[in-house]
Short mmCIF file of C-alpha atoms in Angstrom, two decimals:
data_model
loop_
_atom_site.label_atom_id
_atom_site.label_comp_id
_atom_site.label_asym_id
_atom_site.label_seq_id
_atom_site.Cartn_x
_atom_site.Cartn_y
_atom_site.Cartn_z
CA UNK W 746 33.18 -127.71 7.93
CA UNK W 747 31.00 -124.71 8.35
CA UNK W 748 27.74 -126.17 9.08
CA UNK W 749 29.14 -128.90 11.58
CA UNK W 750 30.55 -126.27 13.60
CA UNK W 751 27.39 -123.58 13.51
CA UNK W 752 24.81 -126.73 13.00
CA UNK W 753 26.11 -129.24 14.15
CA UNK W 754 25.35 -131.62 11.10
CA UNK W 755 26.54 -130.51 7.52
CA UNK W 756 25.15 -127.68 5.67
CA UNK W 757 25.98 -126.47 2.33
CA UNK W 758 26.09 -122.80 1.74
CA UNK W 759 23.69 -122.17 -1.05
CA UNK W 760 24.40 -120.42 -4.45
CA UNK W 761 21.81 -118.08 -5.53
CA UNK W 762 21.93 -114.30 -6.22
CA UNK W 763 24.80 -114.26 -3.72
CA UNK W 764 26.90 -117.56 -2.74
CA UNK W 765 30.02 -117.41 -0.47
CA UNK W 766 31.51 -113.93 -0.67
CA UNK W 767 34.72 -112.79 1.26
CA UNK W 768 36.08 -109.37 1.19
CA UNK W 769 39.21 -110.40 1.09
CA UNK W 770 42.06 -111.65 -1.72
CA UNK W 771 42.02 -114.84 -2.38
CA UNK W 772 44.91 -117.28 -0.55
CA UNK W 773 47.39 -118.92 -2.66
CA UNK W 774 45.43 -122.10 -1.64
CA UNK W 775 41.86 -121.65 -0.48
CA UNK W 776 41.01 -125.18 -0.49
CA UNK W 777 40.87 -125.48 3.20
CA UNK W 778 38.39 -122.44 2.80
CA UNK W 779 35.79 -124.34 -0.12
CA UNK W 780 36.71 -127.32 2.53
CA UNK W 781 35.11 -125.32 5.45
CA UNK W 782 32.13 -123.54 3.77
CA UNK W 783 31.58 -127.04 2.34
CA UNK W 784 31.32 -125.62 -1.25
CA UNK W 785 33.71 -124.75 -4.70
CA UNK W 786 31.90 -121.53 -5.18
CA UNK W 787 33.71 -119.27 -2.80
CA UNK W 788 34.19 -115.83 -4.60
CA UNK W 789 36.79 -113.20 -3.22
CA UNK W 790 37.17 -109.33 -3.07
CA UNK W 791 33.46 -108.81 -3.51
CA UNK W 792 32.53 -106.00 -0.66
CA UNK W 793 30.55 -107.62 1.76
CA UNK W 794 30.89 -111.11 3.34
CA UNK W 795 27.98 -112.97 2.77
CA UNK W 796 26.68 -116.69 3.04
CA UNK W 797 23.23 -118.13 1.63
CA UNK W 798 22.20 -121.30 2.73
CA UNK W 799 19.36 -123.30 1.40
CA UNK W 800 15.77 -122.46 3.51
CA UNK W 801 15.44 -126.07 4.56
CA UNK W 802 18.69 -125.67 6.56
CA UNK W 803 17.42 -122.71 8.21
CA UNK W 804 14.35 -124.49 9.18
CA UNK W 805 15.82 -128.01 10.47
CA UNK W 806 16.13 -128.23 14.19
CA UNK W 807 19.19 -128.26 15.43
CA UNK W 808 20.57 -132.04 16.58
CA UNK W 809 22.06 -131.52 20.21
CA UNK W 810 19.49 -128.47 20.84
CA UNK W 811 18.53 -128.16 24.42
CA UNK W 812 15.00 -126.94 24.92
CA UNK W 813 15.25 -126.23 28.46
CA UNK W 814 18.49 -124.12 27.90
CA UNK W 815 16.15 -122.15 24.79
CA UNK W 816 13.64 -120.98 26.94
CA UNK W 817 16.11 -119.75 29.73
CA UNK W 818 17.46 -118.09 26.77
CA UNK W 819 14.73 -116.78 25.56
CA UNK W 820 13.58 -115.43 28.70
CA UNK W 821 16.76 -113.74 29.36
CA UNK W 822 16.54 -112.05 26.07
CA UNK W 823 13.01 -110.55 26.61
CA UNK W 824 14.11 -109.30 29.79
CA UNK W 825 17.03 -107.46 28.24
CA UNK W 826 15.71 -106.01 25.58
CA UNK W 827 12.57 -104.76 28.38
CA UNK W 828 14.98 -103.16 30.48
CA UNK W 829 17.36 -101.78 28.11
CA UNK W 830 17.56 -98.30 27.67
CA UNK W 831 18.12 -96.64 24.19
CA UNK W 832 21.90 -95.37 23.52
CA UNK W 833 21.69 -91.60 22.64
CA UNK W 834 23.11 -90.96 19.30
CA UNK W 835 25.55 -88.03 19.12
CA UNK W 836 22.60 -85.79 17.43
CA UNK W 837 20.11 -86.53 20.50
CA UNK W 838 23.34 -85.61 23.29
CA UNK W 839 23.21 -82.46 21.03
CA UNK W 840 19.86 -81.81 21.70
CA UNK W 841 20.39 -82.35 25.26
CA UNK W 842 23.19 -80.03 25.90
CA UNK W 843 20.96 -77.36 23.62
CA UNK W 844 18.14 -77.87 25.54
CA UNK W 845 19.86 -77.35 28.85
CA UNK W 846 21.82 -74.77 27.40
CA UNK W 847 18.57 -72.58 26.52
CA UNK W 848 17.73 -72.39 30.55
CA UNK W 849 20.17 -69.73 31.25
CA UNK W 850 18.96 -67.29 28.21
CA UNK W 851 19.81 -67.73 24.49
CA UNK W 852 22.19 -70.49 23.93
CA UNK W 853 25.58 -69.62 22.15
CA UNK W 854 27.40 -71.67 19.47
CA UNK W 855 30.73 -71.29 21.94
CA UNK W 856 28.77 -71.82 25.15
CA UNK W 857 27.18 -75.60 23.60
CA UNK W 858 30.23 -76.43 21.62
CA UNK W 859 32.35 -76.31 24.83
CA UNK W 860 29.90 -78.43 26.88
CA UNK W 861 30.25 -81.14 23.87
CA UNK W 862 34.12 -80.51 24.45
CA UNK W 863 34.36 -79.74 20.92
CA UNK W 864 35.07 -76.69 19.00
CA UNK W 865 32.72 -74.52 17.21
CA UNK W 866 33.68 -75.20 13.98
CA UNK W 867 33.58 -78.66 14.68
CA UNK W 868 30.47 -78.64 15.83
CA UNK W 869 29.45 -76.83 13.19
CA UNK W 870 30.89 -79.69 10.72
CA UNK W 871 29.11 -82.32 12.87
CA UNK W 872 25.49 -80.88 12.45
CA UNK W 873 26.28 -80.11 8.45
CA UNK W 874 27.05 -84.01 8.45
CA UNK W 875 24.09 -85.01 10.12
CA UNK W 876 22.01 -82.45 7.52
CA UNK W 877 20.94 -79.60 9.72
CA UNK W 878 22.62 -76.43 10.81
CA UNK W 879 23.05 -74.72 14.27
CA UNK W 880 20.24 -72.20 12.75
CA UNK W 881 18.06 -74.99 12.61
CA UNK W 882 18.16 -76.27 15.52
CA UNK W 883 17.67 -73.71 17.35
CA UNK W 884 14.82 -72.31 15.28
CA UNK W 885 13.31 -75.96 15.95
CA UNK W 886 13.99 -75.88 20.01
CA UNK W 887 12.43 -72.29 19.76
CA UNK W 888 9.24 -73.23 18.27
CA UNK W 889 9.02 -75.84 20.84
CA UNK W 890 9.59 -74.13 22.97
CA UNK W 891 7.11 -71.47 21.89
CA UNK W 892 4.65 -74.15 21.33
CA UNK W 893 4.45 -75.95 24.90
CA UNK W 894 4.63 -71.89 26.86
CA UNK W 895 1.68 -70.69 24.67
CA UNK W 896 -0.51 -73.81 25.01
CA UNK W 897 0.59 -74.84 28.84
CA UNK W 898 0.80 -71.26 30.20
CA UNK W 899 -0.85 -68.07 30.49
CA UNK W 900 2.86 -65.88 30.15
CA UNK W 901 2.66 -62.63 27.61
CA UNK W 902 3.89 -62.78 24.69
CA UNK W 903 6.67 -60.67 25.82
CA UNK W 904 7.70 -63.26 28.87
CA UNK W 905 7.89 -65.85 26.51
CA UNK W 906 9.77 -64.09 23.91
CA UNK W 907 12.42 -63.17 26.70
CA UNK W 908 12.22 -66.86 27.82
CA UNK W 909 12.97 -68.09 24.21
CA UNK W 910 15.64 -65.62 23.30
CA UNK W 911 13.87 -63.65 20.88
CA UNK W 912 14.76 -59.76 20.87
CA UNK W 913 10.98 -58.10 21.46
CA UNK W 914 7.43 -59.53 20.97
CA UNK W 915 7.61 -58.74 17.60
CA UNK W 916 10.17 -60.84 16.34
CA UNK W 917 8.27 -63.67 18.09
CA UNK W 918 5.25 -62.53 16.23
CA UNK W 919 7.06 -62.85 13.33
CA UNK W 920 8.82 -66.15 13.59
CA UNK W 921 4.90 -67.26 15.16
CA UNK W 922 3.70 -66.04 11.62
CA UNK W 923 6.19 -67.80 9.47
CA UNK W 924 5.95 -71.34 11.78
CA UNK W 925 2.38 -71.50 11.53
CA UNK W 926 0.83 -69.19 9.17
CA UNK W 927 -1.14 -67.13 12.04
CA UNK W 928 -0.39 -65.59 15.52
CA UNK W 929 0.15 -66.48 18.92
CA UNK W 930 -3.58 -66.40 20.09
CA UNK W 931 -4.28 -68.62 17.69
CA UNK W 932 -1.88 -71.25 19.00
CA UNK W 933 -2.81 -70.78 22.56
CA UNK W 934 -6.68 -70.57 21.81
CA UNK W 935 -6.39 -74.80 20.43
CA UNK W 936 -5.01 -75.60 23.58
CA UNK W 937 -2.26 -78.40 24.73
CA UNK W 938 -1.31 -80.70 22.24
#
């Protein structure tokens, strides 16, 4: 039964809101599977597998537990999960490659799209999916951008508008204006953030 082999004494899957659900059809005879969940009520072809057992099985301690082996365990787990490192999500590699992208001048659809080994329209697709645009995000890494050189440096406004990509000084006073509301020497006179 279920419960002798995760438990290692019997449990009884619980019927409330949800009971024993399999995603699959039904077997011609599923009484060896009411025989291992240890219950009648086993309902098929609804979505999701799920299993509720009753809180006080939850809560028992386990017969043959080893407490010696638990705190190794335990140990080992808060170790892990100190040293891991977060996987980057295909959105945050995008920013990445964007961000590296913008060192060498403006940053081109083709020029990014290739270092993702993708194509344009593909990438493209894959921002629309994730519910931004290439527009977006690189209005976003501009403004950052933006941001950090008028708080953290002294450049002109026309350095950092060549640095960012933007045609003169006044189409970075511009964008400035419709980011924040006000201009650059407003930005730069409330210092790093």
């Amino acid at each position: 039964m279920l419960g002798d082999l995760v438990a290692g004494r019997r449990r009884h899957p619980r019927r409330r809101r949800r009971g024993v659900h399999l995603p699959h059809r039904s077997p011609a005879a599923p009484g060896h599977l009411m025989e291992l969940f240890g219950t009648r009520r086993v309902e098929f072809e609804t979505g999701e597998p799920s299993i509720t057992f009753a809180q006080a099985d939850i809560e028992a301690p386990l017969p043959r537990a080893d407490p010696a082996l638990a705190a190794i365990l335990d140990d080992h787990a808060r170790l892990s999960v100190a040293a891991a490192r977060p996987v980057l999500g295909w959105l945050d590699r995008f920013h990445s490659v964007l961000e590296s992208a913008v060192t060498g001048g403006p940053p081109g659809l083709d020029q990014v799209a290739a270092r993702l080994a993708m194509s344009p329209r593909t990438l493209q697709r894959r921002l629309r999916d994730e519910g931004t645009s290439w527009r977006e995000e690189l209005e976003s890494l501009r403004r950052r951008r933006v941001d950090r050189l008028l708080r953290e440096t002294t450049l002109s406004v026309d350095s950092i508008a060549a640095r960012v990509g933007f045609t003169d000084s006044r189409a970075l006073r511009r964008a400035i204006h419709r980011w924040y509301g006000h201009g650059p020497a407003a930005i730069r006179a409330s210092g790093p953030s």
